Amino acid sequence: MKREVHEEHVSQEKLIMTLRNLPRRVPPAGLTTSLRVIASRERQRLVESSSPVQILGSWFHRTRFMLQDILRPLMLPATGGVFSAVVLFSMWVVPTYPLRAKMAVDIPTQLTIGVQVQRSVTAALSDSVLVDVDVDDQGHLLGYQIVSGAEVVADPLMRRRMETALWFTTFSPATAFGMPMAGKTRVLLLPGPDIYYVKG
């Protein structure tokens, strides 16, 4: 019995000596900092989960920071893309936008066609008169403005002849994308059988 105890004591002493002879383990340089960070995060988590209001607030802050981290790199490309799209769309839509038919001189295109004279009536004026006429979307005369030749129609007889010729003249309305619309055109009344000359 004593021998067994002695042998066990000797083996323990050998084990102790062997352990003492082992090289000392040195902890990593950042271990203390890492442990402090972990402890701080754990403490923050416990504080945030102590009440529903703090839970909601912490969730809101985390979500906001996450969205900022996600969206911040995308803001500049997105802004540039939107600006480029607006500029390119403006460059495309301005030349192709249908011109208003109520212009003094309409420029016919494939998208817009100005007012045209289909059939005219002789006015038998003493001199030429230049008139701007307003036409509705059915081709009916709405009104007129004398551009030049006012001295000719100062005579009531000449004015009645001019107005009669205008009222009995057939117009084709202006169109935009094939749809009729009101418009304006400039007409020259000449003192002869060929009294109408569409200026634009």
GROMACS .gro file of C-alpha atoms in nm:
model
  200
    1MET     CA    1   0.000   0.000   0.000
    2LYS     CA    2   0.278   0.241   0.096
    3ARG     CA    3   0.463   0.147  -0.219
    4GLU     CA    4   0.164   0.234  -0.437
    5VAL     CA    5   0.126   0.569  -0.263
    6HIS     CA    6   0.495   0.639  -0.310
    7GLU     CA    7   0.485   0.551  -0.681
    8GLU     CA    8   0.180   0.771  -0.731
    9HIS     CA    9   0.351   1.059  -0.554
   10VAL     CA   10   0.660   1.014  -0.772
   11SER     CA   11   0.451   1.008  -1.091
   12GLN     CA   12   0.277   1.328  -0.985
   13GLU     CA   13   0.610   1.498  -0.921
   14LYS     CA   14   0.733   1.387  -1.264
   15LEU     CA   15   0.416   1.525  -1.418
   16ILE     CA   16   0.465   1.856  -1.238
   17MET     CA   17   0.826   1.879  -1.350
   18THR     CA   18   0.728   1.792  -1.706
   19LEU     CA   19   0.461   2.064  -1.707
   20ARG     CA   20   0.706   2.315  -1.562
   21ASN     CA   21   0.952   2.240  -1.839
   22LEU     CA   22   0.696   2.316  -2.107
   23PRO     CA   23   0.732   2.658  -2.278
   24ARG     CA   24   0.505   2.932  -2.143
   25ARG     CA   25   0.203   3.008  -2.356
   26VAL     CA   26   0.183   3.378  -2.433
   27PRO     CA   27  -0.168   3.510  -2.515
   28PRO     CA   28  -0.209   3.690  -2.850
   29ALA     CA   29  -0.151   4.063  -2.847
   30GLY     CA   30  -0.511   4.152  -2.938
   31LEU     CA   31  -0.680   3.902  -2.709
   32THR     CA   32  -0.753   4.157  -2.435
   33THR     CA   33  -0.899   4.405  -2.683
   34SER     CA   34  -1.112   4.134  -2.847
   35LEU     CA   35  -1.246   4.021  -2.512
   36ARG     CA   36  -1.332   4.378  -2.418
   37VAL     CA   37  -1.513   4.431  -2.749
   38ILE     CA   38  -1.710   4.110  -2.703
   39ALA     CA   39  -1.799   4.207  -2.349
   40SER     CA   40  -1.905   4.555  -2.461
   41ARG     CA   41  -2.127   4.415  -2.735
   42GLU     CA   42  -2.285   4.169  -2.496
   43ARG     CA   43  -2.351   4.446  -2.245
   44GLN     CA   44  -2.504   4.663  -2.521
   45ARG     CA   45  -2.725   4.375  -2.631
   46LEU     CA   46  -2.849   4.325  -2.277
   47VAL     CA   47  -2.921   4.696  -2.240
   48GLU     CA   48  -3.106   4.712  -2.573
   49SER     CA   49  -3.321   4.409  -2.494
   50SER     CA   50  -3.422   4.536  -2.152
   51SER     CA   51  -3.746   4.705  -2.278
   52PRO     CA   52  -3.964   4.704  -2.597
   53VAL     CA   53  -3.889   5.072  -2.663
   54GLN     CA   54  -3.516   5.012  -2.656
   55ILE     CA   55  -3.557   4.703  -2.875
   56LEU     CA   56  -3.749   4.908  -3.134
   57GLY     CA   57  -3.499   5.193  -3.118
   58SER     CA   58  -3.201   4.966  -3.163
   59TRP     CA   59  -3.371   4.791  -3.456
   60PHE     CA   60  -3.442   5.129  -3.616
   61HIS     CA   61  -3.079   5.244  -3.578
   62ARG     CA   62  -2.941   4.918  -3.714
   63THR     CA   63  -3.178   4.932  -4.013
   64ARG     CA   64  -3.088   5.294  -4.085
   65PHE     CA   65  -2.716   5.227  -4.075
   66MET     CA   66  -2.758   4.918  -4.292
   67LEU     CA   67  -2.957   5.111  -4.552
   68GLN     CA   68  -2.700   5.390  -4.550
   69ASP     CA   69  -2.422   5.140  -4.608
   70ILE     CA   70  -2.617   4.981  -4.893
   71LEU     CA   71  -2.746   5.297  -5.063
   72ARG     CA   72  -2.446   5.526  -5.022
   73PRO     CA   73  -2.238   5.352  -5.294
   74LEU     CA   74  -2.541   5.357  -5.525
   75MET     CA   75  -2.637   5.723  -5.484
   76LEU     CA   76  -2.386   5.868  -5.731
   77PRO     CA   77  -2.453   5.615  -6.011
   78ALA     CA   78  -2.829   5.643  -5.956
   79THR     CA   79  -2.821   6.023  -5.966
   80GLY     CA   80  -2.609   6.018  -6.281
   81GLY     CA   81  -2.844   5.768  -6.442
   82VAL     CA   82  -3.155   5.973  -6.365
   83PHE     CA   83  -2.990   6.293  -6.489
   84SER     CA   84  -2.876   6.123  -6.810
   85ALA     CA   85  -3.223   5.978  -6.866
   86VAL     CA   86  -3.385   6.321  -6.824
   87VAL     CA   87  -3.138   6.484  -7.064
   88LEU     CA   88  -3.173   6.212  -7.327
   89PHE     CA   89  -3.553   6.212  -7.297
   90SER     CA   90  -3.558   6.591  -7.336
   91MET     CA   91  -3.334   6.569  -7.643
   92TRP     CA   92  -3.574   6.315  -7.794
   93VAL     CA   93  -3.909   6.468  -7.700
   94VAL     CA   94  -3.841   6.831  -7.794
   95PRO     CA   95  -3.776   6.771  -8.167
   96THR     CA   96  -4.056   6.515  -8.194
   97TYR     CA   97  -4.317   6.704  -7.992
   98PRO     CA   98  -4.602   6.811  -8.222
   99LEU     CA   99  -4.593   7.180  -8.303
  100ARG     CA  100  -4.896   7.379  -8.197
  101ALA     CA  101  -5.129   7.433  -8.488
  102LYS     CA  102  -5.211   7.786  -8.371
  103MET     CA  103  -4.885   7.924  -8.499
  104ALA     CA  104  -4.867   8.205  -8.750
  105VAL     CA  105  -4.668   7.981  -8.982
  106ASP     CA  106  -4.712   7.610  -8.927
  107ILE     CA  107  -4.429   7.378  -9.031
  108PRO     CA  108  -4.583   7.060  -9.173
  109THR     CA  109  -4.424   6.739  -9.061
  110GLN     CA  110  -4.527   6.376  -9.059
  111LEU     CA  111  -4.675   6.434  -8.713
  112THR     CA  112  -4.846   6.771  -8.770
  113ILE     CA  113  -5.018   6.916  -9.075
  114GLY     CA  114  -5.138   7.276  -9.087
  115VAL     CA  115  -5.467   7.416  -9.211
  116GLN     CA  116  -5.513   7.379  -9.587
  117VAL     CA  117  -5.753   7.550  -9.831
  118GLN     CA  118  -5.965   7.293 -10.017
  119ARG     CA  119  -6.196   7.520 -10.219
  120SER     CA  120  -6.206   7.897 -10.247
  121VAL     CA  121  -6.461   8.155 -10.364
  122THR     CA  122  -6.375   8.462 -10.571
  123ALA     CA  123  -6.369   8.777 -10.361
  124ALA     CA  124  -6.336   9.032 -10.646
  125LEU     CA  125  -6.133   9.275 -10.438
  126SER     CA  126  -5.970   9.587 -10.573
  127ASP     CA  127  -5.630   9.489 -10.427
  128SER     CA  128  -5.464   9.203 -10.240
  129VAL     CA  129  -5.531   9.147  -9.868
  130LEU     CA  130  -5.327   8.927  -9.634
  131VAL     CA  131  -5.539   8.760  -9.366
  132ASP     CA  132  -5.477   8.520  -9.076
  133VAL     CA  133  -5.775   8.286  -9.041
  134ASP     CA  134  -5.868   8.071  -8.742
  135VAL     CA  135  -6.022   7.734  -8.827
  136ASP     CA  136  -6.183   7.483  -8.588
  137ASP     CA  137  -6.126   7.105  -8.590
  138GLN     CA  138  -6.411   7.064  -8.843
  139GLY     CA  139  -6.259   7.300  -9.099
  140HIS     CA  140  -6.505   7.585  -9.028
  141LEU     CA  141  -6.393   7.946  -9.012
  142LEU     CA  142  -6.388   8.088  -8.659
  143GLY     CA  143  -6.251   8.434  -8.726
  144TYR     CA  144  -5.987   8.635  -8.907
  145GLN     CA  145  -5.728   8.907  -8.851
  146ILE     CA  146  -5.613   9.139  -9.125
  147VAL     CA  147  -5.234   9.143  -9.153
  148SER     CA  148  -5.200   9.382  -9.446
  149GLY     CA  149  -5.440   9.551  -9.686
  150ALA     CA  150  -5.662   9.710  -9.423
  151GLU     CA  151  -5.709  10.012  -9.648
  152VAL     CA  152  -5.868   9.785  -9.911
  153VAL     CA  153  -6.135   9.648  -9.676
  154ALA     CA  154  -6.197   9.993  -9.525
  155ASP     CA  155  -6.466  10.013  -9.792
  156PRO     CA  156  -6.775   9.830  -9.655
  157LEU     CA  157  -6.841   9.670  -9.994
  158MET     CA  158  -6.486   9.528 -10.015
  159ARG     CA  159  -6.511   9.402  -9.654
  160ARG     CA  160  -6.840   9.223  -9.727
  161ARG     CA  161  -6.688   9.061 -10.037
  162MET     CA  162  -6.383   8.948  -9.837
  163GLU     CA  163  -6.594   8.809  -9.552
  164THR     CA  164  -6.830   8.632  -9.793
  165ALA     CA  165  -6.534   8.471  -9.969
  166LEU     CA  166  -6.386   8.361  -9.637
  167TRP     CA  167  -6.712   8.217  -9.502
  168PHE     CA  168  -6.776   8.014  -9.818
  169THR     CA  169  -6.420   7.887  -9.842
  170THR     CA  170  -6.368   7.521  -9.748
  171PHE     CA  171  -6.072   7.445  -9.522
  172SER     CA  172  -5.919   7.118  -9.413
  173PRO     CA  173  -5.837   7.134  -9.041
  174ALA     CA  174  -5.493   7.098  -8.895
  175THR     CA  175  -5.399   6.753  -8.768
  176ALA     CA  176  -5.164   6.625  -8.499
  177PHE     CA  177  -5.087   6.253  -8.504
  178GLY     CA  178  -5.373   6.216  -8.753
  179MET     CA  179  -5.631   6.377  -8.519
  180PRO     CA  180  -5.804   6.698  -8.638
  181MET     CA  181  -5.753   7.007  -8.425
  182ALA     CA  182  -5.809   7.382  -8.439
  183GLY     CA  183  -5.544   7.582  -8.615
  184LYS     CA  184  -5.444   7.900  -8.792
  185THR     CA  185  -5.312   7.974  -9.137
  186ARG     CA  186  -5.221   8.282  -9.342
  187VAL     CA  187  -5.410   8.345  -9.664
  188LEU     CA  188  -5.352   8.598  -9.941
  189LEU     CA  189  -5.664   8.723 -10.122
  190LEU     CA  190  -5.574   8.840 -10.471
  191PRO     CA  191  -5.786   9.065 -10.695
  192GLY     CA  192  -5.858   8.798 -10.955
  193PRO     CA  193  -5.990   8.443 -10.999
  194ASP     CA  194  -5.694   8.286 -10.819
  195ILE     CA  195  -5.748   8.465 -10.495
  196TYR     CA  196  -5.600   8.224 -10.240
  197TYR     CA  197  -5.241   8.158 -10.174
  198VAL     CA  198  -5.159   7.968  -9.856
  199LYS     CA  199  -4.845   8.117  -9.707
  200GLY     CA  200  -4.769   7.846  -9.454
   0.00000   0.00000   0.00000
